[in-house]
């Protein structure tokens, strides 16, 4: 099936995959994925080696590895399988050899410390997309961003640890990497270690097994800055917690900066020892809030700039970004995925991405975010907002103080949920669908004339979407 050419020839499935064979496989992939995809996703892959049935590739970023795995993984595997039948899985890893970053190069006069042997730091690779430059700041994350900036300046430690927490996909890892990049730019000799709590545990277990505990301890105690991501992972894992606690204390005693992230506040992590909890709380604890519409739009605008060079010729129609910011509210990762998909789709269809195409392309993501707002949530928010009881909002009383908020709630249910009028009626104390329709119409009218109502609607809509 493949052209016979010297070493790269294969056909009876018994040859070993080599770089040359990868070259041939790539040519086959070019045929099946098309030029654009090839250039964007296949060409940058660097074949590393095969080990135990796993073909390993180096990729420039985590994101890229994810995307290729999800979208082209099967095709790549099946093509490789034809060349080397021992391969049953492919994996992508961010190449650990970091090319010096431009900012670091410019700092020719930065003080340098004695160079550290490269290989001995126990950290994970940093994603070079995660910098302060690419981080968009808005109300929901401004405090976390300011704290991260402060830590990234280096100098005497003012709060220790910095504890960042939030739901998934809101920028914790991004901020941690940004701090690490910045510290390294300021001082190329600094020993910054970033790793996930899971990797910390893995290293710890490995050290125990190999009887290398002294080395392990020394290594972690010799860093200047330690960052442990997703620390909730070690909750309930007793000996790992214990070791983490000692490492933590030793570094704090030496006035070394520690940065921790988790999916909730220290006190809420179930199974985390109380002495660790109180240590965590002794520094600065900040959370990243769910995104607002403005922040989402800002992030989209920034990402569009980043995607442009990769996807020349893809045009997004006016209003598409606003539509995304409005509808894709889950978290930044999902938002980014949606935009990425739009670009990829746009480069395939070669047409302007208007709203109709956007909706078609993102139908699953949009359906998911639709599910988010429920009639009950709307009722709760509206009654809180107008300071009336839920039972009065839903109940039969027709005084204006209840009737108007009730209509506002009906209107929002119509706008923000997929429920039909009769369904909404049932949830408003069994009212008829014509009553709901009347309420919705009334608010639509008022919205244009009454600025207070317009403002209430906007506030409520936002806070419902931010959940
Ligand atoms: P977390 O660690 O909180 O789960 P990440 O830091 O991995 O989230 O962020 C998920 C994705 O969203 C990343 O690609 C990140 O670059 C992006 N992201 C999150 N917040 C922002 C922001 N404020 N500006 C730009 N990109 C962001
Ligand atoms: Mg993370």
Tab-separated table of N, CA, C and O in Angstrom, residues 135 164 166-176 288 332-333:
chain	number	residue	atom	x	y	z
A	135	UNK	N	-3.114	35.714	29.520
A	135	UNK	CA	-4.173	35.582	30.533
A	135	UNK	C	-5.036	36.840	30.545
A	135	UNK	O	-4.525	37.953	30.705
A	164	UNK	N	-4.591	28.915	45.437
A	164	UNK	CA	-5.585	29.294	44.426
A	164	UNK	C	-6.629	28.193	44.330
A	164	UNK	O	-6.268	27.017	44.243
A	166	UNK	N	-10.631	27.031	42.543
A	166	UNK	CA	-11.785	27.318	41.678
A	166	UNK	C	-12.288	26.013	41.104
A	166	UNK	O	-11.654	24.970	41.257
A	167	UNK	N	-13.426	26.101	40.419
A	167	UNK	CA	-13.912	24.946	39.669
A	167	UNK	C	-12.967	24.684	38.502
A	167	UNK	O	-12.013	25.432	38.292
A	168	UNK	N	-13.242	23.641	37.741
A	168	UNK	CA	-12.323	23.298	36.643
A	168	UNK	C	-12.348	24.337	35.531
A	168	UNK	O	-13.350	25.018	35.323
A	169	UNK	N	-11.209	24.421	34.870
A	169	UNK	CA	-11.124	25.201	33.635
A	169	UNK	C	-11.220	26.700	33.806
A	169	UNK	O	-11.595	27.417	32.893
A	170	UNK	N	-10.854	27.218	34.987
A	170	UNK	CA	-10.983	28.661	35.188
A	170	UNK	C	-9.637	29.374	35.286
A	170	UNK	O	-9.577	30.553	35.576
A	171	UNK	N	-8.535	28.639	35.067
A	171	UNK	CA	-7.258	29.344	34.931
A	171	UNK	C	-6.235	29.133	36.035
A	171	UNK	O	-5.229	29.831	36.067
A	172	UNK	N	-6.457	28.168	36.928
A	172	UNK	CA	-5.468	27.946	37.999
A	172	UNK	C	-4.130	27.494	37.418
A	172	UNK	O	-3.086	28.061	37.728
A	173	UNK	N	-4.181	26.463	36.593
A	173	UNK	CA	-2.940	25.936	36.030
A	173	UNK	C	-2.263	26.999	35.173
A	173	UNK	O	-1.044	27.179	35.220
A	174	UNK	N	-3.086	27.713	34.423
A	174	UNK	CA	-2.550	28.784	33.581
A	174	UNK	C	-1.760	29.785	34.437
A	174	UNK	O	-0.613	30.113	34.127
A	175	UNK	N	-2.348	30.224	35.520
A	175	UNK	CA	-1.661	31.203	36.371
A	175	UNK	C	-0.375	30.638	36.974
A	175	UNK	O	0.641	31.325	37.065
A	176	UNK	N	-0.420	29.382	37.375
A	176	UNK	CA	0.788	28.789	37.980
A	176	UNK	C	1.918	28.736	36.961
A	176	UNK	O	3.060	29.096	37.265
A	288	UNK	N	-10.828	31.847	42.038
A	288	UNK	CA	-11.208	32.389	40.739
A	288	UNK	C	-12.691	32.108	40.580
A	288	UNK	O	-13.128	30.955	40.679
A	332	UNK	N	-13.711	28.118	30.929
A	332	UNK	CA	-12.881	28.637	29.836
A	332	UNK	C	-12.394	27.512	28.924
A	332	UNK	O	-12.241	27.691	27.722
A	333	UNK	N	-12.172	26.359	29.508
A	333	UNK	CA	-11.678	25.263	28.678
A	333	UNK	C	-12.704	24.909	27.603
A	333	UNK	O	-12.362	24.710	26.439
